[in-house]
Tab-separated table of C-alpha atoms in Angstrom:
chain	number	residue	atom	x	y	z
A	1	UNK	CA	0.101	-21.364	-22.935
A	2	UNK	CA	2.192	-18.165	-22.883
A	3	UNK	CA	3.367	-16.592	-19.589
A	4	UNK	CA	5.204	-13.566	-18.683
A	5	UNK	CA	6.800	-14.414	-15.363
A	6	UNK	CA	7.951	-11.320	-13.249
A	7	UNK	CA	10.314	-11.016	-10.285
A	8	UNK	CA	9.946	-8.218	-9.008
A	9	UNK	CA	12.044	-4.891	-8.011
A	10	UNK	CA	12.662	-1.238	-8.451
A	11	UNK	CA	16.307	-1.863	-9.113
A	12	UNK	CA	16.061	-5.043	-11.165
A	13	UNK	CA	12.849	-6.292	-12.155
A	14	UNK	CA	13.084	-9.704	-13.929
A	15	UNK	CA	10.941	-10.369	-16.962
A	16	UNK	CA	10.825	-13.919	-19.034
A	17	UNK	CA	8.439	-14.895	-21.167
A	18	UNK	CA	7.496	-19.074	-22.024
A	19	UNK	CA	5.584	-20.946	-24.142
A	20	UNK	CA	4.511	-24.267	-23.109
A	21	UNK	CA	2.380	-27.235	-21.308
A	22	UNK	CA	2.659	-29.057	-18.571
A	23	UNK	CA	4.201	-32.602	-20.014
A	24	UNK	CA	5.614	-31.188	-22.790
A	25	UNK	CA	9.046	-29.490	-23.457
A	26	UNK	CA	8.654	-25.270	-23.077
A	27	UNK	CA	10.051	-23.043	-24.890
A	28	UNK	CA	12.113	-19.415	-23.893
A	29	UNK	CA	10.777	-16.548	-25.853
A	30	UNK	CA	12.225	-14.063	-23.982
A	31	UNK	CA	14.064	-12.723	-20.910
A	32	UNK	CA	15.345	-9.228	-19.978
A	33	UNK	CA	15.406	-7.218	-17.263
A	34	UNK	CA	13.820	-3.871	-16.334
A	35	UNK	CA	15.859	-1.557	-14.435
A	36	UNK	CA	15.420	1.766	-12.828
A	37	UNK	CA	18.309	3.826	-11.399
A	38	UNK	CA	18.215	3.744	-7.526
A	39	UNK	CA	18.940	7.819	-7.285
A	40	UNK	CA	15.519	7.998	-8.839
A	41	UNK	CA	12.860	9.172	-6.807
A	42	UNK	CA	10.013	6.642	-6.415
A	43	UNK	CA	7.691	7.895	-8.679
A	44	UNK	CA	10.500	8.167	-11.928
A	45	UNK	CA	11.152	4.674	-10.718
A	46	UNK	CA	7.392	3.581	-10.925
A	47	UNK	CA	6.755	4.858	-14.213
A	48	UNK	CA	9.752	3.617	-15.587
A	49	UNK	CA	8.560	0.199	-14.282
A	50	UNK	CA	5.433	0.303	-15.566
A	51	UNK	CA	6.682	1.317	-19.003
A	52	UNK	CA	9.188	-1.983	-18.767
A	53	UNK	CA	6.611	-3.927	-18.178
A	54	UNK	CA	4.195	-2.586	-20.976
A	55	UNK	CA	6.596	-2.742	-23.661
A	56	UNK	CA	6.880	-6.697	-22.336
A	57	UNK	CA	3.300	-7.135	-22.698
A	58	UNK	CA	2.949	-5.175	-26.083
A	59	UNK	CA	5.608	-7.335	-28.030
A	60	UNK	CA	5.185	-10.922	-26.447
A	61	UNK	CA	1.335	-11.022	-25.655
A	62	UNK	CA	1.139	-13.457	-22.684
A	63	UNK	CA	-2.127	-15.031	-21.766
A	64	UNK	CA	-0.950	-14.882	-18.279
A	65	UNK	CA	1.455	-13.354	-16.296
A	66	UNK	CA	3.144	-14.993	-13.022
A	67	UNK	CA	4.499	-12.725	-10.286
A	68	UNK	CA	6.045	-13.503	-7.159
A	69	UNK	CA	4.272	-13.195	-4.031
A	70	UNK	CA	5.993	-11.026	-1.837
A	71	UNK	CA	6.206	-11.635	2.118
A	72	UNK	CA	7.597	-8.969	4.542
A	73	UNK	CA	9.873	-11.260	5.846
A	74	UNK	CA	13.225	-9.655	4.317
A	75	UNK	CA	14.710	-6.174	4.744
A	76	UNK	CA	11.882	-3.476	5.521
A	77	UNK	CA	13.274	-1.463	2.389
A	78	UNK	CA	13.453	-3.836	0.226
A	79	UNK	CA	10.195	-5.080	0.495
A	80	UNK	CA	8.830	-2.110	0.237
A	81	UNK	CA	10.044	-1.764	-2.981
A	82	UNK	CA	9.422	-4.555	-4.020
A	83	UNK	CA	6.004	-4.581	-3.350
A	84	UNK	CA	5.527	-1.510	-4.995
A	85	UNK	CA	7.257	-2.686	-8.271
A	86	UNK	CA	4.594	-5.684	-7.775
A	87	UNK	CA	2.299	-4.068	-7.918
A	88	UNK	CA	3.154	-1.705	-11.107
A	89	UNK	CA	3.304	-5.217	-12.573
A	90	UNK	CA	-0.238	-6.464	-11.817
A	91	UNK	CA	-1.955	-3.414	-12.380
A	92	UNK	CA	-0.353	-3.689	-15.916
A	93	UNK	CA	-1.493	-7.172	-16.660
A	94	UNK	CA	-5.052	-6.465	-15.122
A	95	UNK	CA	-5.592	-3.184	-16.979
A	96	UNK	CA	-5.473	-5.953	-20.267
A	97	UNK	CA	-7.544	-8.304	-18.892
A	98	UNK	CA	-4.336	-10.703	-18.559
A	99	UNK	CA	-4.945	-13.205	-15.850
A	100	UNK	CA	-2.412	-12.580	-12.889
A	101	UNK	CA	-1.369	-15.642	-10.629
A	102	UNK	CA	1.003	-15.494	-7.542
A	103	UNK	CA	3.037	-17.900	-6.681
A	104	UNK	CA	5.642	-17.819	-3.132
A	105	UNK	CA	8.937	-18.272	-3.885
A	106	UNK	CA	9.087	-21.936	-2.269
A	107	UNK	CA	6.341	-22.686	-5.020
A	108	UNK	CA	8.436	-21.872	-7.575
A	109	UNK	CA	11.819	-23.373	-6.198
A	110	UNK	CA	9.700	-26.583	-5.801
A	111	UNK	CA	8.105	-26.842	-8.864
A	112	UNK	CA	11.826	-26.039	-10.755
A	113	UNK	CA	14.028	-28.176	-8.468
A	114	UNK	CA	11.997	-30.260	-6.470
A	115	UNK	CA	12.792	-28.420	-3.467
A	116	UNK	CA	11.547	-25.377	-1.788
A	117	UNK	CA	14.442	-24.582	-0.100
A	118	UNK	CA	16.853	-24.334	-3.653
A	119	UNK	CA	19.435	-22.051	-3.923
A	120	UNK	CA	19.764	-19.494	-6.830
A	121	UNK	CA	22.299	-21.661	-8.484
A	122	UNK	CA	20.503	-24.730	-8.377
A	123	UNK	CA	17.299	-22.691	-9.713
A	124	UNK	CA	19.632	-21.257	-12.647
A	125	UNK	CA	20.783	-24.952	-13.427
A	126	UNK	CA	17.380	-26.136	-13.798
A	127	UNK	CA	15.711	-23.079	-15.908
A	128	UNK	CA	19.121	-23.579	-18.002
A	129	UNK	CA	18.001	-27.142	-18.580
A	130	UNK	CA	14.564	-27.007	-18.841
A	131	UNK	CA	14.389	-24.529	-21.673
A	132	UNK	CA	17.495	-25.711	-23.439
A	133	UNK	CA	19.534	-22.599	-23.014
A	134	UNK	CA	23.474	-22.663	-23.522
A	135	UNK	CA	24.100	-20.687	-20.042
A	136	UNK	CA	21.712	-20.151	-17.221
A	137	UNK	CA	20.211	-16.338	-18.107
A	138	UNK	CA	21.968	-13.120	-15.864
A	139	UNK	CA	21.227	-11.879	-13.536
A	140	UNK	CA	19.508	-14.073	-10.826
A	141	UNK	CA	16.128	-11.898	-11.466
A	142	UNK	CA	15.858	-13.067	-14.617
A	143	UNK	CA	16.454	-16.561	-14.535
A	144	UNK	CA	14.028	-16.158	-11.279
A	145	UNK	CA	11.564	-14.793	-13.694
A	146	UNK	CA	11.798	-17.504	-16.233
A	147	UNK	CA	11.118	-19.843	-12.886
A	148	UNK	CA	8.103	-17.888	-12.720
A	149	UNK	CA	6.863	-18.575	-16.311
A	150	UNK	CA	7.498	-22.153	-15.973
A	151	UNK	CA	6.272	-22.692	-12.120
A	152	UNK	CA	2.726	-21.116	-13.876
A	153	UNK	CA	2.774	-23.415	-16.631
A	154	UNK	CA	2.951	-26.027	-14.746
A	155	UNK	CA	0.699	-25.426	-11.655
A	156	UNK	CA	-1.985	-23.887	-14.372
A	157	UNK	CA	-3.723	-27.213	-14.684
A	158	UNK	CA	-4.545	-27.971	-11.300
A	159	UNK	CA	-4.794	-23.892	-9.844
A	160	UNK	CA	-7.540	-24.236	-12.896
A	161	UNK	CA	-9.284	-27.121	-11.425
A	162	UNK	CA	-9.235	-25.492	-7.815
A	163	UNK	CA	-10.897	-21.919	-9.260
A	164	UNK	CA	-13.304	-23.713	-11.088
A	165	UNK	CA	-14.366	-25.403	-7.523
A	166	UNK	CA	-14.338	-22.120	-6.181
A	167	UNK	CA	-16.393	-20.446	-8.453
A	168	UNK	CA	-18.954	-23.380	-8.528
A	169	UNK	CA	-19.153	-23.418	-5.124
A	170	UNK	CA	-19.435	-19.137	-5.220
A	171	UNK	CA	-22.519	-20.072	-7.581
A	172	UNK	CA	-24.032	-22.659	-5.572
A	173	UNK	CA	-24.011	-20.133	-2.535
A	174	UNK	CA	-25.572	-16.647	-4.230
A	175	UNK	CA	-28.168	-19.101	-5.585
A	176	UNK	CA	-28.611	-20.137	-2.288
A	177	UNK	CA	-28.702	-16.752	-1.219
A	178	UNK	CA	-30.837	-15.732	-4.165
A	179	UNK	CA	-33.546	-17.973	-3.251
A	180	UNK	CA	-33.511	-17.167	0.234
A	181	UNK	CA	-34.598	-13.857	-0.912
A	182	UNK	CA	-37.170	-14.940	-2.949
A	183	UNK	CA	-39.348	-16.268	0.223
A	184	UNK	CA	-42.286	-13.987	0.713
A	185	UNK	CA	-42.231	-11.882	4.000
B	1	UNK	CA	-1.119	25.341	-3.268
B	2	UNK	CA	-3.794	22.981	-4.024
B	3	UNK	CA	-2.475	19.419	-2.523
B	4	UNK	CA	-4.148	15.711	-2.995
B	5	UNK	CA	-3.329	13.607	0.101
B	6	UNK	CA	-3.672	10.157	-0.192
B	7	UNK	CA	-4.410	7.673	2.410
B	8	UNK	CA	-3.164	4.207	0.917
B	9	UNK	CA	-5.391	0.855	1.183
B	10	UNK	CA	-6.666	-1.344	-0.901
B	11	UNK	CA	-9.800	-1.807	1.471
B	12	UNK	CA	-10.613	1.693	1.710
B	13	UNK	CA	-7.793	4.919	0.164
B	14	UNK	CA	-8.369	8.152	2.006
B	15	UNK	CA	-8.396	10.904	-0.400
B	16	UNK	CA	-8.749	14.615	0.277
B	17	UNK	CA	-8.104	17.778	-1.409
B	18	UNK	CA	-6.987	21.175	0.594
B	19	UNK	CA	-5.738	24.199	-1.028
B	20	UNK	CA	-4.006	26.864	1.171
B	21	UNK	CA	-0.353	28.318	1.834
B	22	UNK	CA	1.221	28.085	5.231
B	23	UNK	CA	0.152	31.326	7.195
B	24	UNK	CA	-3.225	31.454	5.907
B	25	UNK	CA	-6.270	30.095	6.394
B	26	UNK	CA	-6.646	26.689	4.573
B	27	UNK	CA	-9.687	25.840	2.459
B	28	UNK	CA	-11.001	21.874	1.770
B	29	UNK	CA	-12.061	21.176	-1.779
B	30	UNK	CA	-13.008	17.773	-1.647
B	31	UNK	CA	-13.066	14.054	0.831
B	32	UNK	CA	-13.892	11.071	0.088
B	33	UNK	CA	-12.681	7.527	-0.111
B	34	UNK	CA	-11.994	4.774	-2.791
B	35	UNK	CA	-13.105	1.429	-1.427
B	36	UNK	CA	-11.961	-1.984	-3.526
B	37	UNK	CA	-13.984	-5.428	-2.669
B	38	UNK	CA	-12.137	-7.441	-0.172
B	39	UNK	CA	-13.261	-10.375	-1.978
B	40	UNK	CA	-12.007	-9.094	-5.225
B	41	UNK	CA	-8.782	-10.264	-6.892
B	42	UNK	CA	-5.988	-8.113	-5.877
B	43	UNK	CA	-5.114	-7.246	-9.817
B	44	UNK	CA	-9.100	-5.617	-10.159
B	45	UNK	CA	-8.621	-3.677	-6.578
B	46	UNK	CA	-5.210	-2.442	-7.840
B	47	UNK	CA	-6.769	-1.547	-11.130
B	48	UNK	CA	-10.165	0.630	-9.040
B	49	UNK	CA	-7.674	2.345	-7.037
B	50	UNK	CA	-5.970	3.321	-10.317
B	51	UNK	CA	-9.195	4.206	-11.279
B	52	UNK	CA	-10.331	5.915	-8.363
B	53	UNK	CA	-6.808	8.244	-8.254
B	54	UNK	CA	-7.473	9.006	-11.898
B	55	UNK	CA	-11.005	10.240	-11.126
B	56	UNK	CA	-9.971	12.607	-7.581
B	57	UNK	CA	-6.502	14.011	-10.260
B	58	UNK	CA	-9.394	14.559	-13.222
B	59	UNK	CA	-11.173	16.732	-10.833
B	60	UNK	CA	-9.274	18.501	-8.789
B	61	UNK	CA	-5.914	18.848	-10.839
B	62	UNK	CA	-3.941	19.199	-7.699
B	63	UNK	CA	-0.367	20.469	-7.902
B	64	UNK	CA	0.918	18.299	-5.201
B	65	UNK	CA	0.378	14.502	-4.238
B	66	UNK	CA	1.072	14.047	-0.665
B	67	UNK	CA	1.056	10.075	0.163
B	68	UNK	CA	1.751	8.607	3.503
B	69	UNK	CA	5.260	6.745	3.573
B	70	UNK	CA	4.290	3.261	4.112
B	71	UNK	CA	6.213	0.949	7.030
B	72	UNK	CA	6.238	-2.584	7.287
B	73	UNK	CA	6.085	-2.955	11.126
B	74	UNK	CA	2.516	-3.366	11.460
B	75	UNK	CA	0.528	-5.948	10.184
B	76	UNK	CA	2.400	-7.704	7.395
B	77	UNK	CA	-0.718	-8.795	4.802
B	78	UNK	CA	-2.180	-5.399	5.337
B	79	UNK	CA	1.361	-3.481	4.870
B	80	UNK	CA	1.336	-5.705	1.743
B	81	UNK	CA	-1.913	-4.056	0.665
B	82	UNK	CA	-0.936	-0.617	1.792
B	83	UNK	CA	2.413	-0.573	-0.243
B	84	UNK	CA	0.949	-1.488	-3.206
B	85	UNK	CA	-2.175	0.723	-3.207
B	86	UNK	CA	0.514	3.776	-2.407
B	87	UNK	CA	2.553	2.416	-5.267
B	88	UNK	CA	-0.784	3.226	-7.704
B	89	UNK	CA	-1.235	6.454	-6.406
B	90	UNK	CA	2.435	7.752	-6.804
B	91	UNK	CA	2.443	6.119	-10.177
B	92	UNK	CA	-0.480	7.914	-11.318
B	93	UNK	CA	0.629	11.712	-10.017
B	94	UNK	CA	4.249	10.480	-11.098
B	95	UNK	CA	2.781	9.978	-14.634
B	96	UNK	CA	1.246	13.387	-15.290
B	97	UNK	CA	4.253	15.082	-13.834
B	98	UNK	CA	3.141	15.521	-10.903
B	99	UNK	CA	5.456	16.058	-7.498
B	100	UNK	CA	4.990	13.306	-5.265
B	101	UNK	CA	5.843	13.719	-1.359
B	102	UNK	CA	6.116	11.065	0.721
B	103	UNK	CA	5.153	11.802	4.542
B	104	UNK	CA	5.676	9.856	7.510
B	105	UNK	CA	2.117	9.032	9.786
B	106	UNK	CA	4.687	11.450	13.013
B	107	UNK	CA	5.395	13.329	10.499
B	108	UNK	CA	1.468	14.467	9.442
B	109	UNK	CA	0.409	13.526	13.241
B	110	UNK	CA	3.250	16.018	14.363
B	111	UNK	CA	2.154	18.887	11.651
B	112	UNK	CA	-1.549	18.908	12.327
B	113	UNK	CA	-1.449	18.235	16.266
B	114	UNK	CA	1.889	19.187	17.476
B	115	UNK	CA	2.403	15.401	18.886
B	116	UNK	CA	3.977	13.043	16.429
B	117	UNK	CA	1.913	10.217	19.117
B	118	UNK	CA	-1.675	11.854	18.649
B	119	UNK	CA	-4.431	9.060	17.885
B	120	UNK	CA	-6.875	9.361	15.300
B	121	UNK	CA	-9.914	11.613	17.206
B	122	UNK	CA	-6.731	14.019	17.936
B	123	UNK	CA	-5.837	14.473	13.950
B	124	UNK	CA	-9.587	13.971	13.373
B	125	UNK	CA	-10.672	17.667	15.472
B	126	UNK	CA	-7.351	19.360	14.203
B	127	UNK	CA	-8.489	18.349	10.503
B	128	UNK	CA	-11.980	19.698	11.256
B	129	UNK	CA	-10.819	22.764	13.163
B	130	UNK	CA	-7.797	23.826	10.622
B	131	UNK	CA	-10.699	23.554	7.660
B	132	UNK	CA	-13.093	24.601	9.281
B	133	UNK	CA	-15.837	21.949	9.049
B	134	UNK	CA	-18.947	20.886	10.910
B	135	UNK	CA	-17.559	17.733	12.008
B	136	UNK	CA	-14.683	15.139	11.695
B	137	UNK	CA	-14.398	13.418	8.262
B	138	UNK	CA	-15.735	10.135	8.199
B	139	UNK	CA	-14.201	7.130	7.861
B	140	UNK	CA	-10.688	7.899	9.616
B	141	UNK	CA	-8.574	7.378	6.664
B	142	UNK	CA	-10.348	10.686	4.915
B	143	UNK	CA	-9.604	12.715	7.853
B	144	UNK	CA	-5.813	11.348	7.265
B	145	UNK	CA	-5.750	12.326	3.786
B	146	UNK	CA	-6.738	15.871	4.542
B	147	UNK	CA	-3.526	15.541	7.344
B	148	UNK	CA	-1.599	14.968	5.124
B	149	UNK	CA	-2.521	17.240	2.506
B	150	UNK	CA	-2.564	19.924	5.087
B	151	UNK	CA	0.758	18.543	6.292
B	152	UNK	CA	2.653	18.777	2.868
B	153	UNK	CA	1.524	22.648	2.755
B	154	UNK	CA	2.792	23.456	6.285
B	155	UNK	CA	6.563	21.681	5.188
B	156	UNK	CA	6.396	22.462	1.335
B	157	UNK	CA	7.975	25.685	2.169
B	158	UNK	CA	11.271	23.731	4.441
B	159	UNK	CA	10.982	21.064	2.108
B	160	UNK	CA	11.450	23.205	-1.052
B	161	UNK	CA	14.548	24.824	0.068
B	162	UNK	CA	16.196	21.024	1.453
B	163	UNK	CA	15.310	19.528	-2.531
B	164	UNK	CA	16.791	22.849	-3.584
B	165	UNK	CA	19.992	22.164	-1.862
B	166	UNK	CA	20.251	18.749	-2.799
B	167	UNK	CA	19.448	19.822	-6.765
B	168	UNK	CA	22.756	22.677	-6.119
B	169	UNK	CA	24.934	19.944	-4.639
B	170	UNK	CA	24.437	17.661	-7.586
B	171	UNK	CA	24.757	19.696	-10.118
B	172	UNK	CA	27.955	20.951	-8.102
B	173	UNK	CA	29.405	17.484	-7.867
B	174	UNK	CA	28.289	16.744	-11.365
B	175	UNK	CA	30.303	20.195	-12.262
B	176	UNK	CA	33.638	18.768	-10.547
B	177	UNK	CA	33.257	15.399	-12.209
B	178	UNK	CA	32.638	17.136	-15.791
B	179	UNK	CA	35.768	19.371	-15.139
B	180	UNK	CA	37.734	15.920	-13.930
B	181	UNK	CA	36.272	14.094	-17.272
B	182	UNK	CA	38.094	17.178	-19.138
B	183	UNK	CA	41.865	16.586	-17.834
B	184	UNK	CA	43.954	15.306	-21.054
B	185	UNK	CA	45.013	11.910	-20.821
């Protein structure tokens, strides 16, 4: 399984892509960072965003792509931001087709250190170990994007087994429905 | 001027067209609404926005987007939505080269009804008065698109000449710094 994992942001938007399955050792096959210059206007910084993101997709062909969710919890401004740069992301991903998954950031802090409450550091230390790298990657964003890519892999399986629930039960209930309507009136 | 405002959701995007100069009677060219599945996955309702944007710039090739600034101190899921539906719509004016302004709900309130506090039957009998229509647009968010459209023609004018200022004052700084560059070392 191949995942782009993205954090994020108009200024710095993390990108890292992994190959990999849960149980196994993954692999890094790439990490970067998209930036946009915060004198900008919005729309400059958008577009410059979504061409990041594309050239991502275009060389490293993910079969999914793993952004972080983003809460409004933070600085107004910031979220803003980076719910717009979000959403440049998904709409990139969906356009292909690419499956998009969110997880929170406690998801991912769990799933990389054990513990949802990690600091940067310790999330560093572990992508640094878990993909075999010599240093943790720079800046924060991008090490928070490989995270990302490895939090997916590794919730895939059972996210998988809870759609597939979903769906059948989605079936079960238009057929309900469906027959329902059948019933001469 | 011939103006697009947009109306961010993901639920439903107020769109509306108005072409006019401030002075002068204003004319509407077009209202409607894009509308995304609440069920849906948020990667297809970004993607039928994007759609939906693309179709209303196909059309009406305005020369101005006007999109409401977005705040986060309502509702945070639905400022979630909002911020990344506006994020679509600047990207796609942004892409063709076309201006994007961003206007505050006082700000268009203020414009159209001389009360930045007006509720939405207030904007909704300027909107229909100031175009001259037969009654208010229908749902509420396609009355506020043609607000702000009608909005960004009445402060284009101040607007111009405060960007125009700005644009002198860089290129003034940017002047000084190229002469300070120049000093022999």
């Amino acid at each position: 399984m191949r995942v782009l994992g993205v954090d994020p942001g108009l200024t710095r938007c993390g990108v890292g892509v992994v190959e990999g399955v849960a149980g196994r050792p993954l692999a890094m096959l790439g990490v970067g960072v998209v930036r946009t210059p915060a004198d900008a206007d919005l729309g400059h910084r958008l577009v410059a965003v979504e061409q990041g993101i594309e050239r991502w997709l275009d060389e490293h062909r993910p079969e999914y792509v793993a952004v972080e969710r983003v809460f409004s919890q933070h600085n107004v401004r910031t979220v803003m931001g980076t719910a717009q740069a979000s959403a440049v992301a998904i709409l990139c991903a969906s356009r292909r087709g690419i499956p998009v998954a969110l997880h929170t950031p406690s998801e991912v802090k769990a799933a990389v250190t054990g513990s949802g409450r990690a600091d940067k550091a310790q999330v560093g230390a572990m992508v640094t170990r878990l993909l075999r790298l010599d240093a943790p990657p720079k800046p924060a964003d991008a090490a928070d994007a490989l995270a990302l890519a490895i939090c997916h892999i590794w919730r895939a399986p059972a996210l998988n087994r809870l759609q597939q629930a979903q769906a059948a039960h989605r079936t079960a209930r238009s057929t309900a429905r469906a027959s329902v309507r059948k019933v001469p009136r």
